mmCIF file of C-alpha atoms in Angstrom:
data_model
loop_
_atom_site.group_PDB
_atom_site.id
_atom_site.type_symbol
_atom_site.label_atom_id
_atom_site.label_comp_id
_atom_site.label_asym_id
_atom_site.label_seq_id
_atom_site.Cartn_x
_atom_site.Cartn_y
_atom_site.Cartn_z
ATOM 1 C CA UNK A 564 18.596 -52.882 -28.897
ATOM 2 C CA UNK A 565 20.984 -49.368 -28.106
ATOM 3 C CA UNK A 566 21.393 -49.559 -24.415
ATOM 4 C CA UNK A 567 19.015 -46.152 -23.416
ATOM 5 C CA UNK A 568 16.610 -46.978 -26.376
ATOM 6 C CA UNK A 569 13.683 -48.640 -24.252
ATOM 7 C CA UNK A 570 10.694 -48.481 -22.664
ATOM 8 C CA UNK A 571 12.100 -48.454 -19.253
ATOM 9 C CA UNK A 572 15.080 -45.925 -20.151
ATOM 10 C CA UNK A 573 12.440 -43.424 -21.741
ATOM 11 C CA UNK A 574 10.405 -44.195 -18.148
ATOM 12 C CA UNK A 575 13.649 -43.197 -16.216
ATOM 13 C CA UNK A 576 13.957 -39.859 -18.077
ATOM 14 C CA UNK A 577 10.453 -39.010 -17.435
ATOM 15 C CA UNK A 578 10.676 -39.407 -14.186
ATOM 16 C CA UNK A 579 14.186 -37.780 -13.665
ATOM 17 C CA UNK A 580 12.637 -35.046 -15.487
ATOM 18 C CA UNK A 581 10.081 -34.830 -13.595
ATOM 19 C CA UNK A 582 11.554 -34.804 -10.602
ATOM 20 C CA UNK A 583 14.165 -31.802 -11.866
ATOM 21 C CA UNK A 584 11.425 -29.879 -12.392
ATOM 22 C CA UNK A 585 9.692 -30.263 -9.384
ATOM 23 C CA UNK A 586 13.236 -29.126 -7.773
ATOM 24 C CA UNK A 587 13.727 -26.062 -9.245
ATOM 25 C CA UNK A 588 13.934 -25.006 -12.703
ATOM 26 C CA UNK A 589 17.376 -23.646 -13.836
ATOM 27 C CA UNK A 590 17.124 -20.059 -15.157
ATOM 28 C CA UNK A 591 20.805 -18.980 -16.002
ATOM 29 C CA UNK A 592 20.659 -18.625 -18.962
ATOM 30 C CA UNK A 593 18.209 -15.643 -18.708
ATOM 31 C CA UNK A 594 20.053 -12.553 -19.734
ATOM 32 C CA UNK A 595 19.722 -10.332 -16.261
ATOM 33 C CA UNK A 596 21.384 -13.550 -14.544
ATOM 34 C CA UNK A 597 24.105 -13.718 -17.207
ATOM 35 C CA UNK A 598 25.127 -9.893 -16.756
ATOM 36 C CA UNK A 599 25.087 -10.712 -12.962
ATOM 37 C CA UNK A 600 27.628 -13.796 -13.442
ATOM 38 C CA UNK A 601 29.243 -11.185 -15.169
ATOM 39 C CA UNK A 602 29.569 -8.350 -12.779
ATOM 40 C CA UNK A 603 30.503 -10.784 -9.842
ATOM 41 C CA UNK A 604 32.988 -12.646 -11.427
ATOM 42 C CA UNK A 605 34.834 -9.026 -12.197
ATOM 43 C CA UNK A 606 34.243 -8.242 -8.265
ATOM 44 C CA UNK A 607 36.246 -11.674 -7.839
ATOM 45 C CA UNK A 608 33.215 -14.169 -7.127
ATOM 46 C CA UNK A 609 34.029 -17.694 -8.905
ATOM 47 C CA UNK A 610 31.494 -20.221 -8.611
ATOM 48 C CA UNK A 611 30.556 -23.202 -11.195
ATOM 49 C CA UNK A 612 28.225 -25.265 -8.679
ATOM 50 C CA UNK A 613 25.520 -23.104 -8.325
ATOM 51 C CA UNK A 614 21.937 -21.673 -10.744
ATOM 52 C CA UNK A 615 19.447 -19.028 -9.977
ATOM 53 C CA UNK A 616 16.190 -21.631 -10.289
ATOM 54 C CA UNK A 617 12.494 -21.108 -9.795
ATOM 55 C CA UNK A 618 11.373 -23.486 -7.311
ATOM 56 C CA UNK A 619 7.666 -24.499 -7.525
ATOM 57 C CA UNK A 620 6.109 -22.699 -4.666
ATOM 58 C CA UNK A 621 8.795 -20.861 -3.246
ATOM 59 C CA UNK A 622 9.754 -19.140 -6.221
ATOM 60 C CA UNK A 623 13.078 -17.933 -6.882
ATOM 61 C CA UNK A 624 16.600 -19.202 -5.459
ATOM 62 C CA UNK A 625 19.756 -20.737 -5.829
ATOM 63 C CA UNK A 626 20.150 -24.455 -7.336
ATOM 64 C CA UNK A 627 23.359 -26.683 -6.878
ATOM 65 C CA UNK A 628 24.153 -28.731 -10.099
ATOM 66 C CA UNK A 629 25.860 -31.097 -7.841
ATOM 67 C CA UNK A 630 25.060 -33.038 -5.044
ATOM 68 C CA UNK A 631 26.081 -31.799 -1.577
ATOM 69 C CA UNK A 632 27.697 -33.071 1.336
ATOM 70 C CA UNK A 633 27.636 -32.527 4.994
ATOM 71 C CA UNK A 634 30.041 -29.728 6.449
ATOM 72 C CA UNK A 635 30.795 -28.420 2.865
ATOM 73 C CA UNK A 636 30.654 -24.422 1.855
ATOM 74 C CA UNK A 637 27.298 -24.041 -0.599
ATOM 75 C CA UNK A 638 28.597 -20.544 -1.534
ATOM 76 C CA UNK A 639 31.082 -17.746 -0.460
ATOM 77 C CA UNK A 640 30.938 -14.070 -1.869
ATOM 78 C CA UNK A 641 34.056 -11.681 -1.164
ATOM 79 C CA UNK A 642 33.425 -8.481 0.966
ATOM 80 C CA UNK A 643 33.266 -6.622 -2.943
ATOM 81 C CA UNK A 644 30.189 -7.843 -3.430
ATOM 82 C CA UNK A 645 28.643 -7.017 -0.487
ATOM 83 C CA UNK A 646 25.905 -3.858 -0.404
ATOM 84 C CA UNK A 647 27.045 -2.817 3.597
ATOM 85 C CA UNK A 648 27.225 0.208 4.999
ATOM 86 C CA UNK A 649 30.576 0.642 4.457
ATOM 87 C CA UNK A 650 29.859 0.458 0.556
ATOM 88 C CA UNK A 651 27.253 3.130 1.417
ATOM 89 C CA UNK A 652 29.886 5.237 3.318
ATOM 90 C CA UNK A 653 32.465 5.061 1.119
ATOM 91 C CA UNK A 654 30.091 6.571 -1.544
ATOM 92 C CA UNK A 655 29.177 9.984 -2.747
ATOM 93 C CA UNK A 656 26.221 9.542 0.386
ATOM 94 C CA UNK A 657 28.896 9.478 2.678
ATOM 95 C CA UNK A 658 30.225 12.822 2.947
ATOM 96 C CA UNK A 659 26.411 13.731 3.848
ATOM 97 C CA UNK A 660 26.245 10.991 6.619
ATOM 98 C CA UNK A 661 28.968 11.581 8.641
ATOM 99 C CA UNK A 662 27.864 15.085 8.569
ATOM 100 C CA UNK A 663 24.044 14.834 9.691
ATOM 101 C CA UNK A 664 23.310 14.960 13.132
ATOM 102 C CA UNK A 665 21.693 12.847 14.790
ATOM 103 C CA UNK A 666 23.607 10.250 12.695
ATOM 104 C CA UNK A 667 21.346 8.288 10.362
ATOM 105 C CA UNK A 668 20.437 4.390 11.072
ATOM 106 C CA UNK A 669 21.992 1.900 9.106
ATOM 107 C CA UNK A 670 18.610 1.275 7.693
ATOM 108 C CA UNK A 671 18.499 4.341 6.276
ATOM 109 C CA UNK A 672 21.798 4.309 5.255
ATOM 110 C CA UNK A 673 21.047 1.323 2.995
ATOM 111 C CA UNK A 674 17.501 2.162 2.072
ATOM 112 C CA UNK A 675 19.455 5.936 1.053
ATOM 113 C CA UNK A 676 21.905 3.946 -1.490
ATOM 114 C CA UNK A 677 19.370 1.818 -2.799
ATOM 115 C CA UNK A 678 16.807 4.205 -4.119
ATOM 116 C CA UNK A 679 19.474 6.835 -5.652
ATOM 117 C CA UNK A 680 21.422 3.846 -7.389
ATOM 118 C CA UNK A 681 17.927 2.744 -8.222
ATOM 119 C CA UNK A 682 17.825 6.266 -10.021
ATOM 120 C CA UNK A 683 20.658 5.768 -11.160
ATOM 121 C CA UNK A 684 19.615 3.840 -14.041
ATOM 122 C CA UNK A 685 21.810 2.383 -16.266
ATOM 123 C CA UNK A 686 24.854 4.874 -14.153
ATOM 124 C CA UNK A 687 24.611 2.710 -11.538
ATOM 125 C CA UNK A 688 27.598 0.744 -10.972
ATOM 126 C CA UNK A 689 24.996 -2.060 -9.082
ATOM 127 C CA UNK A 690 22.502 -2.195 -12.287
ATOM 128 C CA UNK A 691 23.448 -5.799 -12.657
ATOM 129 C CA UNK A 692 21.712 -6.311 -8.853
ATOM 130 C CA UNK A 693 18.822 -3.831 -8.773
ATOM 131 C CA UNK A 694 17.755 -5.242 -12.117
ATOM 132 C CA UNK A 695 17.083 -8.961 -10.602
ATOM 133 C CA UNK A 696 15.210 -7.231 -7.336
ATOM 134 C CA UNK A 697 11.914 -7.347 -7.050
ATOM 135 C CA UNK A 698 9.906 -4.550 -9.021
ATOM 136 C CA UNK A 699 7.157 -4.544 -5.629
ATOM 137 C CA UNK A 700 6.392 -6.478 -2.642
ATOM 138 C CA UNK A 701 3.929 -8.123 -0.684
ATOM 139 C CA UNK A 702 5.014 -7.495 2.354
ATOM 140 C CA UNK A 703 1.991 -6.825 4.767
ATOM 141 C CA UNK A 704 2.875 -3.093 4.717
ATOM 142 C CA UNK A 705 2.490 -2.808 0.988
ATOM 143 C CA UNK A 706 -0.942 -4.372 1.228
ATOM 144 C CA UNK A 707 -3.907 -2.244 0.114
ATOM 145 C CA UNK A 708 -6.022 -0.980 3.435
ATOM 146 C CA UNK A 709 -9.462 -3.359 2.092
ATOM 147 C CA UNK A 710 -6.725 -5.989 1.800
ATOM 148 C CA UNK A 711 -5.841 -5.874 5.599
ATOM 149 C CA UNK A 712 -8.865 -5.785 6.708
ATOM 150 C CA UNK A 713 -9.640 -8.863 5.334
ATOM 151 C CA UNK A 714 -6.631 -10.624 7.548
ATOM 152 C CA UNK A 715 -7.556 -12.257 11.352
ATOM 153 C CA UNK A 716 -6.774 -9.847 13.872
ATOM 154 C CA UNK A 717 -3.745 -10.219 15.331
ATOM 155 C CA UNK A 718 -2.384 -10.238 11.702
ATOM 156 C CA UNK A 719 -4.026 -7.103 10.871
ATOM 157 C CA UNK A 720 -2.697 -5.127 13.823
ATOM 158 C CA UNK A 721 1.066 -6.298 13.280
ATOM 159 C CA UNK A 722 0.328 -5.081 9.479
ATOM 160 C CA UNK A 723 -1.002 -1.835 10.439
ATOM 161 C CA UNK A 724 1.670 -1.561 12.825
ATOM 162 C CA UNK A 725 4.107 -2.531 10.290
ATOM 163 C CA UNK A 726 2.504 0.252 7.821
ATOM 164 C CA UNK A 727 2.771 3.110 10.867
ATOM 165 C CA UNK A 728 6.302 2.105 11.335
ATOM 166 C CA UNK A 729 7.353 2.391 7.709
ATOM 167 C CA UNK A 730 5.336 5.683 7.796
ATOM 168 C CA UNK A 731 7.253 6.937 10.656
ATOM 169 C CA UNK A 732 10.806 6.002 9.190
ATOM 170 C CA UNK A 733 9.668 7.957 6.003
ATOM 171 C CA UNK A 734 8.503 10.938 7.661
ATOM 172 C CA UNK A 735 11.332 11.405 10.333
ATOM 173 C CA UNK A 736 14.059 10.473 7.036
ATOM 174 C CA UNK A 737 12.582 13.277 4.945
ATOM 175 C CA UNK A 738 15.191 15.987 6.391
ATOM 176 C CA UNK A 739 17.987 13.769 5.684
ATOM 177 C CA UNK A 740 16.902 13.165 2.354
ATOM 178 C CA UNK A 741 16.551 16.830 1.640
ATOM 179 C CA UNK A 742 20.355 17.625 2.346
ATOM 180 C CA UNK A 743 21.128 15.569 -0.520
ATOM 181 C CA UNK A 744 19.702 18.080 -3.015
ATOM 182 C CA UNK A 745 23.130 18.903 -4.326
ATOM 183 C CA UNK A 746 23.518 15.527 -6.021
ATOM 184 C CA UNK A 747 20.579 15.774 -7.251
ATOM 185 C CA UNK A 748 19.372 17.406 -10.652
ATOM 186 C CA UNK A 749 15.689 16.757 -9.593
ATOM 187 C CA UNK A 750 13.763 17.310 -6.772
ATOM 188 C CA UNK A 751 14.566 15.052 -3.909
ATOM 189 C CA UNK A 752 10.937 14.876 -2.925
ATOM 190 C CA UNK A 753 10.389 13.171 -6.704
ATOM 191 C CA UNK A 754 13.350 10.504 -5.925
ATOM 192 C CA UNK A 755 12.862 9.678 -2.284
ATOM 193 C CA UNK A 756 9.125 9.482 -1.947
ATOM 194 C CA UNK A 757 7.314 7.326 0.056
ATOM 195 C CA UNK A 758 7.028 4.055 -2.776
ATOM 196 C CA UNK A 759 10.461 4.855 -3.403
ATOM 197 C CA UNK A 760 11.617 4.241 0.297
ATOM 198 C CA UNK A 761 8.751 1.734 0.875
ATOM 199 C CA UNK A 762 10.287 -0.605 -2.443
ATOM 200 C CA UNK A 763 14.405 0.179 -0.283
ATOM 201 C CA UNK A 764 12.852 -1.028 2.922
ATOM 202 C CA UNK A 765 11.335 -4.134 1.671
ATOM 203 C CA UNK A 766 13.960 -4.926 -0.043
ATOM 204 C CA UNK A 767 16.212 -4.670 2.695
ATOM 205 C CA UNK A 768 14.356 -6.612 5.707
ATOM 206 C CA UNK A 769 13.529 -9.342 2.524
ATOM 207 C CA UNK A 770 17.021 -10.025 1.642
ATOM 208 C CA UNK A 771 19.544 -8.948 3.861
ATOM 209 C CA UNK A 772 22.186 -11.164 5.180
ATOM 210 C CA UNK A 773 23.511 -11.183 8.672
ATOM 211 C CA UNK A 774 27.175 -9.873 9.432
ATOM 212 C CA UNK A 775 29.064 -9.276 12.846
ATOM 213 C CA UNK A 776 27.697 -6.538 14.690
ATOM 214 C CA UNK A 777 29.858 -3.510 13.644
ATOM 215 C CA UNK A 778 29.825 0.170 14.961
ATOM 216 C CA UNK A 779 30.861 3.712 13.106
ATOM 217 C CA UNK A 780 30.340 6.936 14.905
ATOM 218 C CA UNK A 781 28.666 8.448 11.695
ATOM 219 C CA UNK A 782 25.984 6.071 12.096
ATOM 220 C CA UNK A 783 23.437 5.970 15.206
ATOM 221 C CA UNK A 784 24.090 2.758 17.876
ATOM 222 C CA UNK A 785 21.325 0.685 16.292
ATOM 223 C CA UNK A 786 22.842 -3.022 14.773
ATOM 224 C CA UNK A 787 24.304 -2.681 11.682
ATOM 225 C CA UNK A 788 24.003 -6.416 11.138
ATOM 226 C CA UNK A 789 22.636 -6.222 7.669
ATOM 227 C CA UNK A 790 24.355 -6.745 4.483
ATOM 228 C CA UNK A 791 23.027 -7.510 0.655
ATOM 229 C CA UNK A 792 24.457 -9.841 -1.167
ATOM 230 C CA UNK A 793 23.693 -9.845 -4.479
ATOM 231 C CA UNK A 794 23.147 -13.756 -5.548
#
């Protein structure tokens, strides 16, 4: 008999198989994840050891194809493909930020960048990113009201506070976002609403990374500790 040709070998692959798929399923060769290879690798990102997977569960994540061991680097992405502040600043936003007094958060900052790239479209030099993110959330704050009311207590007050905070971030941003009419060809009101910035924020306190504190005067003295980083 062909060694691999027998009961037991078709028993191993079952359960290798099995146990693969209980791991993660490997999902790079789904087009959106290709075009993001692509668009990292020309920002300088080489990598061969790791997949975007869905993990039973958990959902969505990053899979090494080999086995790791202790003390070694799972993954390390050049300062080009970070989404920071600095990327926002160094943007068409940031003539308007360094100008607006008081200085906008970082927060705002990022959440600013993310919905007009989102806009963007296809012009967006980040499409390959903001076409893997998340089309909604379910964050407590994008719960319906009959939703949260249905959570114990001390859930559904950090919710609603959660939801008043968000709020409150919209309505005290709306100024800001009106001084950036002149890139605009549309109403700002119809590009920053309140989905629009809700869908920014979410995506921001979901997936940001943490980098050294840093501090620019066109920005106000909250951390700007957060970066994206788009794998």
């Amino acid at each position: 008999m062909q060694k691999g040709k027998g009961r037991t070998s078709r028993i191993r692959r079952r359960k290798l198989c099995g146990s693969s798929e209980s791991r993660g399923v490997n999902e790079s060769h789904k087009s959106e994840f290709i075009e993001l290879r692509k668009w990292l690798k020309a920002r300088k990102f080489q990598d061969s050891n790791l997949a975007p997977a869905c993990f039973p569960g958990t959902g969505r994540g990053l899979m090494s194809q080999t086995s790791l061991q202790e003390g070694q680097m799972i993954i390390s992405l050049p300062e080009s493909c970070l989404l920071t502040t600095d990327t926002v600043i160094r943007s068409y936003l940031g003539a308007y930020i360094t100008k607006w007094k008081p200085p906008p958060s970082p927060l705002l900052a990022l959440c600013t960048f993310l919905v007009s790239e989102k806009h963007a479209g296809h012009r967006s030099l980040w499409k390959p990113y903001l076409e893997i993110l998340p089309k909604a959330y379910t964050c407590p704050v994008c719960l319906e009201p009959e939703v949260v009311n249905l959570l114990p207590k001390s859930l559904k007050a950090k919710a609603e506070e959660q939801r008043a905070h968000v709020q409150e971030f919209f309505a005290s941003s709306r100024d800001f976002f009106s001084s950036l009419q002149p890139l605009f060809a549309e109403a700002v009101d119809s590009i920053f609403s309140y989905s629009a910035l809700l869908w920014a924020w979410c995506t921001v306190n979901t997936r940001a990374v943490y980098l050294r504190p840093r501090q620019r005067e066109c920005l106000s003295a909250e951390p700007d500790t957060c970066a994206l980083a788009p794998y």
